[in-house]
Coordinates of C-alpha atoms and ligand atoms in Angstrom, one line a residue:
Chain C
M493 CA 1.5 -55.1 14.0
S494 CA 2.2 -53.1 17.1
V495 CA 3.8 -49.7 17.1
S496 CA 7.1 -51.0 18.4
N497 CA 7.1 -53.8 15.7
L498 CA 6.4 -51.2 13.0
L499 CA 9.0 -48.9 14.3
S500 CA 11.8 -51.5 14.7
Q501 CA 11.1 -52.8 11.2
Y502 CA 10.3 -49.5 9.4
G503 CA 11.7 -46.8 11.7
D504 CA 14.4 -45.7 9.3
R505 CA 11.9 -45.5 6.5
Y506 CA 9.5 -43.4 8.6
I507 CA 12.4 -40.9 9.2
Q508 CA 13.2 -40.9 5.6
A509 CA 9.5 -40.4 4.7
L510 CA 9.2 -37.6 7.2
L511 CA 12.2 -35.8 5.7
T512 CA 10.8 -36.3 2.3
T513 CA 7.5 -34.8 3.3
W514 CA 9.3 -31.9 4.9
K515 CA 11.4 -31.4 1.7
L516 CA 8.4 -31.5 -0.6
T517 CA 6.6 -29.1 1.7
A518 CA 9.5 -26.7 1.9
F519 CA 10.0 -26.6 -1.8
S520 CA 6.3 -26.4 -2.6
F521 CA 5.7 -23.6 -0.1
A522 CA 8.7 -21.6 -1.1
A523 CA 7.7 -21.8 -4.8
A524 CA 4.0 -21.3 -4.0
F525 CA 4.9 -18.2 -2.0
A526 CA 7.0 -16.6 -4.7
L527 CA 4.4 -17.5 -7.4
G528 CA 1.6 -16.2 -5.1
V529 CA 3.3 -12.8 -4.7
L530 CA 3.8 -12.6 -8.4
I531 CA 0.2 -13.5 -9.2
T532 CA -1.0 -11.0 -6.7
I533 CA 1.1 -8.2 -8.3
L534 CA -0.6 -9.1 -11.6
R535 CA -4.0 -8.9 -9.9
V536 CA -3.5 -5.4 -8.7
C537 CA -1.3 -4.0 -11.6
P538 CA -2.6 -1.1 -13.8
I539 CA -2.9 -3.3 -16.9
K540 CA -6.3 -4.9 -17.1
P541 CA -5.6 -8.0 -19.2
L542 CA -2.9 -9.0 -16.6
R543 CA -5.4 -8.4 -13.8
I544 CA -7.9 -10.7 -15.5
A545 CA -5.2 -13.3 -16.1
G546 CA -4.2 -13.2 -12.5
D547 CA -7.8 -13.6 -11.3
F548 CA -8.3 -16.5 -13.8
Y549 CA -5.2 -18.3 -12.5
V550 CA -6.4 -18.1 -9.0
Q551 CA -9.9 -19.3 -9.8
V552 CA -8.5 -22.3 -11.7
F553 CA -6.0 -23.5 -9.1
R554 CA -8.1 -22.7 -6.1
N555 CA -10.8 -24.9 -7.4
I556 CA -9.1 -27.8 -9.0
P557 CA -8.7 -31.0 -6.9
G558 CA -5.1 -31.9 -6.3
A559 CA -5.5 -35.4 -7.5
A560 CA -7.1 -34.2 -10.7
L561 CA -4.2 -31.8 -11.3
L562 CA -1.7 -34.5 -10.7
I563 CA -3.4 -36.9 -13.1
L564 CA -3.4 -34.1 -15.7
L565 CA 0.3 -33.5 -15.2
V566 CA 1.3 -37.2 -15.2
Y567 CA -1.0 -38.5 -18.0
A568 CA -2.1 -35.5 -20.1
L569 CA 1.1 -33.5 -20.5
P570 CA 3.0 -36.4 -22.2
Y571 CA 0.4 -36.0 -25.1
L572 CA 1.9 -32.5 -25.5
K573 CA 5.4 -34.1 -25.6
I574 CA 6.0 -32.6 -22.1
I575 CA 7.3 -35.3 -19.7
F576 CA 8.3 -34.6 -16.2
S577 CA 9.5 -37.0 -13.6
Y578 CA 6.9 -38.1 -11.0
E579 CA 8.6 -36.0 -8.4
V580 CA 8.4 -32.8 -10.5
C581 CA 4.8 -33.5 -11.3
V582 CA 4.0 -33.8 -7.6
L583 CA 5.9 -30.6 -6.9
I584 CA 4.1 -28.7 -9.7
A585 CA 0.7 -29.7 -8.3
T586 CA 1.7 -28.9 -4.7
T587 CA 3.0 -25.5 -5.8
L588 CA 0.2 -24.3 -8.1
I589 CA -2.7 -25.0 -5.8
P590 CA -1.2 -23.4 -2.7
S591 CA 0.0 -20.4 -4.8
A592 CA -3.6 -19.6 -5.6
F593 CA -4.5 -19.6 -1.9
C594 CA -1.4 -17.6 -1.1
S595 CA -2.6 -14.9 -3.5
E596 CA -6.0 -14.9 -1.9
H597 CA -4.5 -14.4 1.5
L598 CA -2.3 -11.6 0.2
M599 CA -5.3 -9.9 -1.4
S600 CA -7.1 -9.9 1.9
G601 CA -4.0 -8.7 3.6
M602 CA -3.9 -5.8 1.2
N603 CA -7.4 -4.8 2.1
T604 CA -6.2 -4.0 5.6
I605 CA -4.0 -1.2 4.2
A606 CA -5.7 2.2 4.5
P607 CA -6.1 3.6 0.9
G608 CA -4.6 6.9 2.2
Q609 CA -1.2 5.2 2.5
I610 CA -1.4 4.3 -1.2
E611 CA -2.2 7.9 -2.0
A612 CA 0.7 9.1 0.1
A613 CA 3.0 6.7 -1.7
R614 CA 1.9 8.0 -5.1
A615 CA 2.1 11.6 -3.9
L616 CA 5.7 11.0 -2.8
G617 CA 6.5 10.0 -6.4
L618 CA 6.9 6.2 -5.8
T619 CA 6.4 4.1 -8.9
F620 CA 3.9 1.3 -8.9
F621 CA 6.6 -1.3 -8.3
Q622 CA 8.3 0.8 -5.5
M623 CA 4.9 1.1 -3.9
I624 CA 4.2 -2.6 -4.2
R625 CA 7.6 -3.6 -2.8
R626 CA 8.0 -1.1 0.0
I627 CA 4.4 -0.5 1.2
V628 CA 1.9 -3.0 -0.1
I629 CA 3.6 -6.4 0.0
P630 CA 5.3 -5.9 3.4
Q631 CA 2.1 -4.9 5.1
A632 CA 0.1 -7.6 3.3
L633 CA 2.6 -10.2 4.5
R634 CA 2.8 -8.9 8.1
S635 CA -0.9 -9.0 8.4
T636 CA -1.3 -12.5 7.0
V637 CA 1.2 -14.6 9.0
L638 CA -1.5 -16.8 10.6
P639 CA -3.3 -17.6 7.3
M640 CA 0.1 -18.3 5.7
T641 CA 0.9 -20.6 8.6
N642 CA -2.3 -22.5 7.9
L643 CA -1.4 -22.5 4.2
L644 CA 1.9 -24.1 5.1
V645 CA 0.2 -26.9 7.0
A646 CA -2.3 -27.3 4.1
T647 CA 0.6 -27.5 1.7
M648 CA 2.2 -30.3 3.8
L649 CA -1.0 -32.2 3.7
T650 CA -1.3 -31.7 -0.1
T651 CA 2.2 -33.3 -0.5
S652 CA 0.5 -36.6 0.4
L653 CA -0.4 -36.6 -3.3
A654 CA 3.1 -38.0 -3.7
S655 CA 1.6 -41.3 -2.6
Q656 CA -0.4 -41.5 -5.8
V657 CA 2.6 -41.9 -8.0
P658 CA 5.5 -44.4 -7.7
M659 CA 7.9 -41.9 -6.2
R660 CA 11.2 -42.8 -4.4
P661 CA 11.9 -41.9 -1.7
M662 CA 8.4 -42.2 -0.4
D663 CA 6.6 -39.5 1.6
L664 CA 4.7 -40.2 4.8
T665 CA 1.5 -41.3 3.1
G666 CA 3.3 -43.2 0.4
L667 CA 5.1 -45.2 3.1
V668 CA 1.8 -46.2 4.7
S669 CA 0.6 -47.7 1.3
Y670 CA 3.9 -49.4 0.9
I671 CA 3.8 -51.0 4.4
N672 CA 0.3 -52.1 3.9
T673 CA 1.1 -53.8 0.6
H674 CA 4.1 -55.6 2.1
A675 CA 2.8 -56.4 5.5
T676 CA -0.4 -55.8 7.5
G677 CA 0.5 -52.6 9.3
G678 CA -3.2 -51.7 9.3
V679 CA -4.4 -48.6 11.0
T680 CA -1.3 -48.4 13.2
A681 CA 1.0 -47.8 10.2
F682 CA -1.2 -44.9 9.3
A683 CA -1.4 -43.6 12.9
I684 CA 2.4 -43.2 13.0
S685 CA 2.3 -41.1 9.9
A686 CA -0.6 -39.1 11.2
A687 CA 1.3 -38.4 14.4
L688 CA 4.3 -37.2 12.4
Y689 CA 2.0 -34.9 10.3
C690 CA 0.4 -33.6 13.5
A691 CA 3.7 -33.0 15.2
T692 CA 4.9 -31.0 12.2
A693 CA 1.7 -29.0 12.0
L694 CA 1.9 -28.1 15.7
L695 CA 5.5 -27.0 15.3
I696 CA 4.5 -24.9 12.3
G697 CA 1.6 -23.4 14.1
F698 CA 3.7 -22.5 17.2
T699 CA 6.4 -20.9 15.1
G700 CA 3.7 -19.0 13.1
S701 CA 2.1 -17.4 16.1
L702 CA 5.5 -16.5 17.4
I703 CA 6.3 -14.7 14.1
D704 CA 2.8 -13.2 14.0
R705 CA 3.3 -11.6 17.4
K706 CA 6.6 -10.2 16.4
V707 CA 5.7 -8.7 13.1
R708 CA 2.0 -7.7 13.6
I709 CA 1.4 -4.1 12.6
L710 CA 0.2 -1.8 15.3
R711 CA -2.8 0.2 14.0
Chain A
M1051 CA 1.9 40.9 -15.3
N1052 CA 4.0 38.4 -13.5
M1053 CA 6.6 37.0 -15.9
E1054 CA 7.9 34.4 -13.5
T1055 CA 7.0 30.7 -14.1
P1056 CA 4.4 29.6 -11.5
V1057 CA 5.4 26.5 -9.5
I1058 CA 1.8 25.2 -9.9
E1059 CA -0.4 26.2 -12.8
L1060 CA -3.8 24.8 -13.7
R1061 CA -5.3 25.8 -17.1
H1062 CA -9.0 25.3 -17.7
V1063 CA -9.3 22.1 -15.7
D1064 CA -12.6 20.3 -15.8
K1065 CA -13.6 17.2 -13.8
H1066 CA -16.7 15.1 -13.3
F1067 CA -17.5 12.4 -10.9
G1068 CA -20.1 10.6 -13.0
L1069 CA -22.7 13.2 -13.7
L1070 CA -21.5 15.6 -11.0
H1071 CA -19.4 18.4 -12.4
V1072 CA -16.9 19.0 -9.5
L1073 CA -14.3 21.2 -11.1
K1074 CA -15.6 23.8 -13.6
D1075 CA -13.0 25.5 -15.8
I1076 CA -10.5 26.0 -13.0
S1077 CA -7.4 28.1 -13.8
L1078 CA -5.0 28.8 -11.1
K1079 CA -1.4 29.9 -10.6
V1080 CA 0.8 29.6 -7.5
Y1081 CA 4.1 31.4 -7.6
R1082 CA 7.2 30.6 -5.7
G1083 CA 7.0 31.5 -2.0
E1084 CA 3.3 32.1 -2.1
V1085 CA 0.8 30.8 0.4
V1086 CA -2.6 30.3 -1.2
V1087 CA -5.5 29.3 0.9
I1088 CA -8.6 27.6 -0.6
L1089 CA -11.9 28.3 1.3
G1090 CA -15.4 27.2 0.5
P1091 CA -18.4 25.3 1.7
S1092 CA -18.4 21.6 2.1
G1093 CA -18.7 19.8 -1.3
S1094 CA -17.5 22.8 -3.3
G1095 CA -14.6 20.8 -4.7
K1096 CA -11.6 22.0 -2.6
S1097 CA -10.2 18.6 -1.8
T1098 CA -10.7 17.5 -5.4
L1099 CA -8.8 20.6 -6.6
C1100 CA -6.0 20.0 -4.2
R1101 CA -5.7 16.3 -5.2
T1102 CA -6.0 17.2 -8.9
V1103 CA -2.8 19.2 -8.7
N1104 CA -0.6 16.1 -8.3
R1105 CA -3.0 14.0 -10.3
L1106 CA -4.3 11.8 -7.5
E1107 CA -7.5 12.5 -9.3
T1108 CA -7.8 12.2 -13.0
I1109 CA -9.1 15.2 -15.0
D1110 CA -11.4 15.3 -18.0
S1111 CA -9.8 18.3 -19.7
G1112 CA -7.4 21.1 -19.2
E1113 CA -3.7 21.2 -18.3
I1114 CA -1.6 21.0 -15.1
L1115 CA 1.9 22.4 -15.1
I1116 CA 4.6 22.0 -12.5
D1117 CA 7.4 24.5 -12.9
G1118 CA 6.1 25.1 -16.4
E1119 CA 6.2 21.4 -17.3
P1120 CA 3.0 19.7 -18.3
M1121 CA 2.1 16.9 -15.9
P1122 CA 1.3 13.7 -17.8
A1123 CA -1.6 11.4 -16.8
E1124 CA 0.7 8.5 -16.0
G1125 CA 4.1 7.0 -16.1
R1126 CA 7.6 7.8 -14.7
K1127 CA 7.4 11.4 -15.7
L1128 CA 4.3 11.8 -13.6
A1129 CA 6.0 10.1 -10.6
S1130 CA 9.0 12.4 -10.9
L1131 CA 6.8 15.6 -11.1
R1132 CA 4.8 14.4 -8.1
A1133 CA 8.0 14.0 -6.1
K1134 CA 8.4 17.8 -6.5
I1135 CA 5.1 18.5 -4.9
G1136 CA 4.6 17.5 -1.3
M1137 CA 1.2 16.5 0.1
V1138 CA -0.2 16.5 3.6
F1139 CA -3.6 14.7 4.1
Q1140 CA -6.3 15.1 6.6
S1141 CA -5.7 11.6 7.9
F1142 CA -1.9 11.8 8.0
N1143 CA -1.4 8.6 6.0
L1144 CA 1.9 7.6 7.5
F1145 CA 3.0 4.1 6.5
A1146 CA 1.8 2.0 9.4
H1147 CA 4.5 -0.7 9.2
M1148 CA 7.5 1.6 9.4
T1149 CA 9.0 3.8 12.1
I1150 CA 8.6 7.5 11.8
L1151 CA 12.2 7.8 10.7
D1152 CA 11.7 5.2 7.9
N1153 CA 8.6 7.0 6.8
L1154 CA 10.8 10.1 6.2
T1155 CA 13.7 8.3 4.5
L1156 CA 11.7 6.0 2.2
A1157 CA 11.0 8.3 -0.7
P1158 CA 14.2 10.3 -0.5
V1159 CA 16.2 7.1 -0.8
D1160 CA 14.0 5.2 -3.3
V1161 CA 12.8 8.2 -5.5
L1162 CA 15.5 10.8 -5.1
R1163 CA 18.4 8.3 -4.7
I1164 CA 19.8 10.2 -1.8
G1165 CA 22.2 8.1 0.3
K1166 CA 20.7 6.3 3.3
K1167 CA 22.9 8.0 5.8
E1168 CA 22.4 11.5 4.5
A1169 CA 18.6 10.9 4.3
R1170 CA 18.6 9.8 7.9
M1171 CA 20.4 12.9 9.0
E1172 CA 18.1 15.1 7.1
A1173 CA 15.1 13.3 8.5
M1174 CA 16.3 13.8 12.0
R1175 CA 16.9 17.5 11.4
L1176 CA 13.3 17.8 10.0
L1177 CA 11.8 15.8 12.9
E1178 CA 13.6 18.2 15.2
R1179 CA 12.2 21.1 13.4
V1180 CA 8.6 19.9 13.7
G1181 CA 9.2 18.8 17.3
V1182 CA 8.9 15.0 17.1
A1183 CA 12.5 14.0 17.0
D1184 CA 12.0 12.0 20.2
Q1185 CA 9.4 9.8 18.4
A1186 CA 11.7 8.9 15.5
R1187 CA 11.9 5.2 16.4
K1188 CA 8.2 4.6 17.1
V1189 CA 5.6 3.5 14.6
P1190 CA 2.8 5.9 13.7
A1191 CA 0.1 4.2 15.8
Q1192 CA 2.2 5.1 18.9
L1193 CA 2.0 8.8 18.2
S1194 CA -0.8 11.3 18.9
G1195 CA -2.7 12.8 16.0
G1196 CA -0.9 16.0 16.2
Q1197 CA 2.5 14.3 16.3
Q1198 CA 1.6 12.1 13.4
Q1199 CA 0.5 15.1 11.3
R1200 CA 3.8 17.0 12.1
A1201 CA 5.7 13.8 11.2
A1202 CA 3.7 13.8 7.9
I1203 CA 4.7 17.4 7.2
A1204 CA 8.3 16.4 7.9
R1205 CA 7.9 13.5 5.5
A1206 CA 6.7 15.9 2.8
L1207 CA 9.6 18.3 3.6
A1208 CA 12.2 15.4 3.3
M1209 CA 11.5 15.4 -0.5
R1210 CA 12.7 19.0 -0.7
P1211 CA 9.5 19.9 -2.5
E1212 CA 8.9 22.9 -4.6
A1213 CA 5.5 23.3 -3.0
I1214 CA 3.3 21.5 -0.5
L1215 CA -0.4 20.8 -0.8
F1216 CA -2.4 20.6 2.4
D1217 CA -5.9 19.2 2.4
E1218 CA -7.6 20.1 5.7
P1219 CA -4.5 19.1 7.8
T1220 CA -6.1 19.8 11.1
S1221 CA -9.7 18.6 10.5
A1222 CA -9.0 15.1 12.0
L1223 CA -7.3 16.5 15.1
D1224 CA -8.5 17.1 18.7
P1225 CA -8.7 20.8 19.4
E1226 CA -5.7 20.9 21.6
M1227 CA -3.5 19.5 18.9
I1228 CA -4.6 21.9 16.1
S1229 CA -2.4 24.7 17.1
E1230 CA 0.8 22.6 17.2
V1231 CA 0.2 21.7 13.5
L1232 CA -0.8 25.2 12.5
N1233 CA 2.3 26.6 14.2
V1234 CA 4.5 24.3 12.1
M1235 CA 2.7 25.5 9.0
T1236 CA 3.0 29.1 9.9
S1237 CA 6.8 28.7 10.4
L1238 CA 7.0 27.0 7.0
A1239 CA 5.2 29.9 5.4
S1240 CA 7.5 32.4 7.0
D1241 CA 10.5 30.4 5.7
G1242 CA 9.2 31.0 2.2
M1243 CA 7.7 27.5 1.4
T1244 CA 5.2 27.6 -1.4
M1245 CA 1.9 26.2 -0.1
L1246 CA -1.6 25.5 -1.3
I1247 CA -3.8 25.0 1.7
V1248 CA -7.4 23.8 2.1
T1249 CA -8.6 24.7 5.6
H1250 CA -11.6 25.6 7.7
E1251 CA -9.3 27.5 10.2
M1252 CA -10.3 31.1 9.3
N1253 CA -7.9 32.9 11.7
F1254 CA -5.0 30.8 10.4
A1255 CA -6.0 31.5 6.8
R1256 CA -6.2 35.2 7.4
K1257 CA -2.8 35.2 9.1
V1258 CA -0.7 33.1 6.6
A1259 CA -2.4 33.5 3.3
D1260 CA -0.9 35.7 0.6
R1261 CA -4.0 35.0 -1.5
V1262 CA -7.4 33.5 -0.8
I1263 CA -9.3 31.5 -3.3
F1264 CA -13.0 31.1 -2.6
M1265 CA -14.7 28.1 -4.3
D1266 CA -18.3 27.2 -4.6
D1267 CA -20.0 24.6 -6.6
G1268 CA -16.8 23.6 -8.5
M1269 CA -15.9 27.1 -9.5
I1270 CA -13.4 29.7 -8.3
V1271 CA -15.8 32.4 -7.3
E1272 CA -13.4 34.9 -5.8
E1273 CA -9.7 35.4 -5.6
S1274 CA -8.2 38.1 -3.5
D1275 CA -5.8 39.1 -0.8
P1276 CA -7.0 37.9 2.7
E1277 CA -7.8 41.2 4.2
A1278 CA -10.0 42.2 1.2
F1279 CA -11.7 38.8 1.2
F1280 CA -12.5 38.7 4.9
L1281 CA -13.5 42.3 5.2
H1282 CA -15.1 43.0 1.8
P1283 CA -16.1 39.8 0.1
Q1284 CA -17.3 40.6 -3.4
S1285 CA -19.8 37.8 -4.1
E1286 CA -23.0 37.0 -2.4
R1287 CA -21.8 33.4 -1.9
A1288 CA -18.6 34.4 -0.1
R1289 CA -20.6 36.7 2.2
D1290 CA -23.0 33.9 3.0
F1291 CA -20.1 31.5 3.6
L1292 CA -18.3 34.0 5.9
N1293 CA -21.5 34.7 7.8
A1294 CA -22.1 31.0 8.3
V1295 CA -18.6 30.5 9.6
H1296 CA -18.7 33.5 11.9
S1297 CA -22.0 32.6 13.4
H1298 CA -20.4 29.4 14.8
Ligands
ATP1786 N1 -14.5 9.8 -5.3 C1 -15.6 10.5 -5.5 N2 -16.6 9.9 -6.2 C2 -17.8 10.6 -6.4 N3 -18.0 11.8 -5.9 C3 -17.1 12.4 -5.2 C4 -15.8 11.8 -4.9 N4 -15.1 12.6 -4.2 C5 -15.8 13.8 -4.0 N5 -17.0 13.7 -4.6 C6 -18.0 14.7 -4.7 O1 -17.5 15.8 -5.3 C7 -17.9 17.0 -4.7 C8 -16.7 17.8 -4.2 O2 -16.0 17.1 -3.2 P1 -14.7 17.6 -2.4 O3 -14.3 16.5 -1.5 O4 -13.7 18.1 -3.4 O5 -15.4 18.8 -1.6 P2 -14.7 19.7 -0.5 O6 -14.9 21.1 -0.9 O7 -13.3 19.2 -0.2 O8 -15.7 19.4 0.8 P3 -15.3 19.3 2.3 O9 -15.2 20.7 2.8 O10 -16.5 18.6 2.9 O11 -14.1 18.5 2.4 C9 -18.8 16.6 -3.6 O12 -20.1 16.7 -4.0 C10 -18.4 15.2 -3.3 O13 -19.6 14.5 -2.8
MG1787 MG1 -12.4 18.2 1.5

């Protein structure tokens, strides 16, 4: 089928799929971000078992393939009498994995903070959490806008896992499979999705570098 | 005998870095309004002593008291005692992501729970006093070293501290900026601020110190008033140190 054929027949569905991908991406990234910050605080806190737990978390979810995690969530959890909807399973997988990378970025962002500033914060009488909240996390975030931008794009691509479960509405990748089982969209069906992924990624990248320029810390 | 409670007191403090014994049975009292200068050769433990006072360094044994209250090794109580003791570092250590003004108001608002508006007014007054009020809206990297250090002193003052520790506050500065920082410190001293100062600026030490402590090899070797120390050092080691300094 030609692009115009595909669009006239499936145009609405492509738009719906794009919105679904955006929605999954936004939810996953927001949750991954919050979780990543939390895990990072664990990894630098004064209590050693918590630090170890944080490091362990990151090692696990940084290294597990997304499909493997999704299979575990969909097929293994029910054995533990835990049953989530397909959509929730996808969201969990697309949150846990990026959260580990988010934490890695934040850790490297923290390394850009001169140790003297931490000493100054302690000398001023700030508690651990005050120091984390006012000094460490803000600087770590502001120096990792570009890696976080890349992570947002990676998170979007990870949401294509949704195509592996019968989820409605479909995401961009799921729609390609759908079209190709109902008609012969072939490579063209995929190309349209790919173009939409790319356009979104470009938009994200552009916005990211704007933000980076605005918040980058002068040293 | 002085019956007053010292602002800072160290009792028999010992500290090792691994096998290196850096503080050997250090006992020290700093009374209200006193300016105590610590001198000594490189590696004698001056910085470590200074940092030990507010427990930026852990200690192996001994006691540290602030206003007569023992300083615990960790926790909220430690943070609240630290807030009473200002600290000025060799490398300024201003918070890089904040304006100078925010550097000054952060701890008063978060730690002392002073209102934002009041903290800002107080901060501006202090910046005025150290001569960098016109830099208040800039971030640290936009200031010269001398300006950053004066702002760092103002940040310490904003906590209304009982005493301020200075660890070689002018060692990272270009020569032409040293005096602007020393002038601020001299004016603090004459206003009665309690200060414990590690410095290599001998003229300054002689001028502002009420008492000089000479350290060598982790020990307090000599403790006397500045004139006595500079004119008639008692120990061989202090004489060697002063000779080495003067021959520069
Ligand atoms: N974090 C550390 N780990 C291990 N050894 C250290 C550490 N900090 C300082 N030392 C050592 O402890 C000794 C005392 O150091 P300190 O910095 O207190 O000396 P100082 O009198 O301030 O010297 P300077 O005049 O050069 O600043 C030195 O031998 C130093 O090498
Ligand atoms: Mg030193």
